[in-house]
């Protein structure tokens, strides 16, 4: 969730949420929840080589996220997104990686919501609204 405020790689650098996201949903997670899970695994009885898919508690479209951020949403073509990212000075290999990530987002492959945060920490992950309220 914190990525929406860094301005790096597109996201909100232009005062709008712009990218080739389509209407795919993403279950973004708060970095604090990731840290809480890491602490639980490092200090508790869990772990043992198990893998955990950490997600936020809701899968949102980028249009919904833009509305929560009170900024416009611009769904770009991959070509336009690539051009915009390169103008920002990002290296080609990084732009290519971002475009693959955006394609996965648009396809909805990041929409799964898991219970891993609650399972590991005993607390539910923060919603996007809670993240914004505590920012």
C-alpha positions as CSV (number, residue, x, y, z in Angstrom):
1,X,0.0,0.0,0.0
2,X,2.9,2.3,0.8
3,X,3.9,2.3,-2.9
4,X,1.0,4.6,-3.7
5,X,2.8,7.4,-2.0
6,X,6.4,6.9,-3.3
7,X,5.7,8.2,-6.8
8,X,8.1,5.6,-8.2
9,X,7.5,3.7,-11.4
10,X,4.2,5.4,-12.3
11,X,1.7,5.0,-9.5
12,X,0.7,8.5,-8.4
13,X,3.6,10.7,-9.5
14,X,1.4,12.8,-11.9
15,X,-1.3,13.5,-9.4
16,X,-3.4,10.6,-10.9
17,X,-3.3,6.8,-10.6
18,X,-2.2,5.8,-14.1
19,X,-1.2,2.5,-15.5
20,X,-2.3,-0.4,-17.7
21,X,-4.3,-2.0,-14.8
22,X,-7.6,-2.7,-16.5
23,X,-10.3,-3.7,-14.0
24,X,-8.2,-6.4,-12.5
25,X,-8.3,-6.5,-8.7
26,X,-5.3,-6.6,-6.4
27,X,-5.1,-7.6,-2.7
28,X,-2.5,-5.0,-1.7
29,X,-1.0,-5.5,1.7
30,X,0.3,-2.9,4.2
31,X,4.0,-3.1,4.9
32,X,3.3,-3.1,8.6
33,X,1.3,-6.3,8.2
34,X,4.3,-7.8,6.3
35,X,6.6,-6.8,9.2
36,X,4.2,-8.2,11.8
37,X,4.2,-11.5,9.9
38,X,8.0,-11.5,9.7
39,X,8.2,-10.9,13.4
40,X,5.8,-13.7,14.2
41,X,7.7,-16.1,12.0
42,X,11.1,-15.1,13.5
43,X,10.1,-15.1,17.1
44,X,7.3,-17.6,17.3
45,X,6.8,-21.4,16.9
46,X,5.6,-21.1,13.2
47,X,7.8,-21.3,10.2
48,X,9.7,-24.5,9.5
49,X,10.1,-23.7,5.8
50,X,6.5,-23.1,5.1
51,X,5.5,-20.6,2.5
52,X,2.7,-18.0,3.2
53,X,0.9,-15.9,0.6
54,X,0.5,-12.6,2.4
55,X,-2.3,-10.4,1.1
56,X,-4.5,-7.6,2.3
57,X,-8.1,-8.3,3.3
58,X,-9.7,-7.0,0.1
59,X,-9.0,-7.1,-3.6
60,X,-9.6,-3.6,-5.1
61,X,-9.5,-2.3,-8.7
62,X,-7.2,0.6,-9.3
63,X,-10.2,2.7,-10.1
64,X,-11.5,2.0,-6.6
65,X,-8.1,2.8,-5.1
66,X,-8.0,6.1,-7.0
67,X,-11.4,7.0,-5.6
68,X,-10.1,6.3,-2.1
69,X,-7.1,8.5,-2.8
70,X,-9.4,11.2,-4.3
71,X,-7.3,11.4,-7.5
72,X,-8.2,10.6,-11.1
73,X,-7.7,7.1,-12.6
74,X,-6.2,6.7,-16.0
75,X,-6.2,3.2,-17.5
76,X,-3.3,3.3,-20.0
77,X,-2.4,1.0,-22.8
78,X,0.8,-1.0,-22.1
79,X,2.5,1.0,-24.9
80,X,1.6,4.4,-23.3
81,X,2.6,3.1,-19.9
82,X,6.0,2.0,-21.3
83,X,6.5,5.4,-22.9
84,X,5.6,7.3,-19.7
85,X,7.9,5.1,-17.6
86,X,10.9,5.5,-19.9
87,X,10.3,9.3,-19.9
88,X,10.8,9.1,-16.1
89,X,14.2,7.7,-16.8
90,X,13.5,4.2,-15.7
91,X,15.8,1.6,-17.3
92,X,14.4,-0.6,-20.0
93,X,14.7,-3.9,-18.0
94,X,12.7,-2.3,-15.1
95,X,10.0,-1.0,-17.4
96,X,9.7,-4.5,-18.9
97,X,9.4,-6.0,-15.4
98,X,6.7,-3.4,-14.5
99,X,4.7,-4.1,-17.7
100,X,4.7,-7.9,-16.8
101,X,3.5,-7.0,-13.3
102,X,0.8,-4.7,-14.7
103,X,-0.3,-7.4,-17.1
104,X,-0.7,-9.9,-14.2
105,X,-2.7,-7.2,-12.3
106,X,-5.0,-6.5,-15.3
107,X,-5.6,-10.3,-15.7
108,X,-6.7,-10.5,-12.1
109,X,-4.0,-12.9,-11.0
110,X,-3.3,-10.9,-7.9
111,X,-6.9,-10.8,-6.6
112,X,-6.7,-13.7,-4.2
113,X,-7.3,-12.8,-0.6
114,X,-5.7,-15.1,2.0
115,X,-6.0,-15.5,5.8
116,X,-2.2,-15.7,6.2
117,X,-1.8,-12.4,8.1
118,X,-4.5,-13.4,10.6
119,X,-3.2,-16.9,10.9
120,X,0.4,-15.7,11.6
121,X,-0.3,-12.7,13.8
122,X,-3.8,-13.3,15.3
123,X,-4.9,-9.9,13.9
124,X,-6.6,-9.1,10.6
125,X,-4.6,-7.2,7.9
126,X,-5.4,-3.5,7.6
127,X,-7.8,-2.5,4.9
128,X,-6.9,0.3,2.4
129,X,-9.2,2.7,4.3
130,X,-7.4,1.8,7.6
131,X,-4.1,2.3,6.0
132,X,-5.1,5.8,4.7
133,X,-6.5,6.8,8.1
134,X,-3.3,5.9,9.8
135,X,-0.9,7.3,7.3
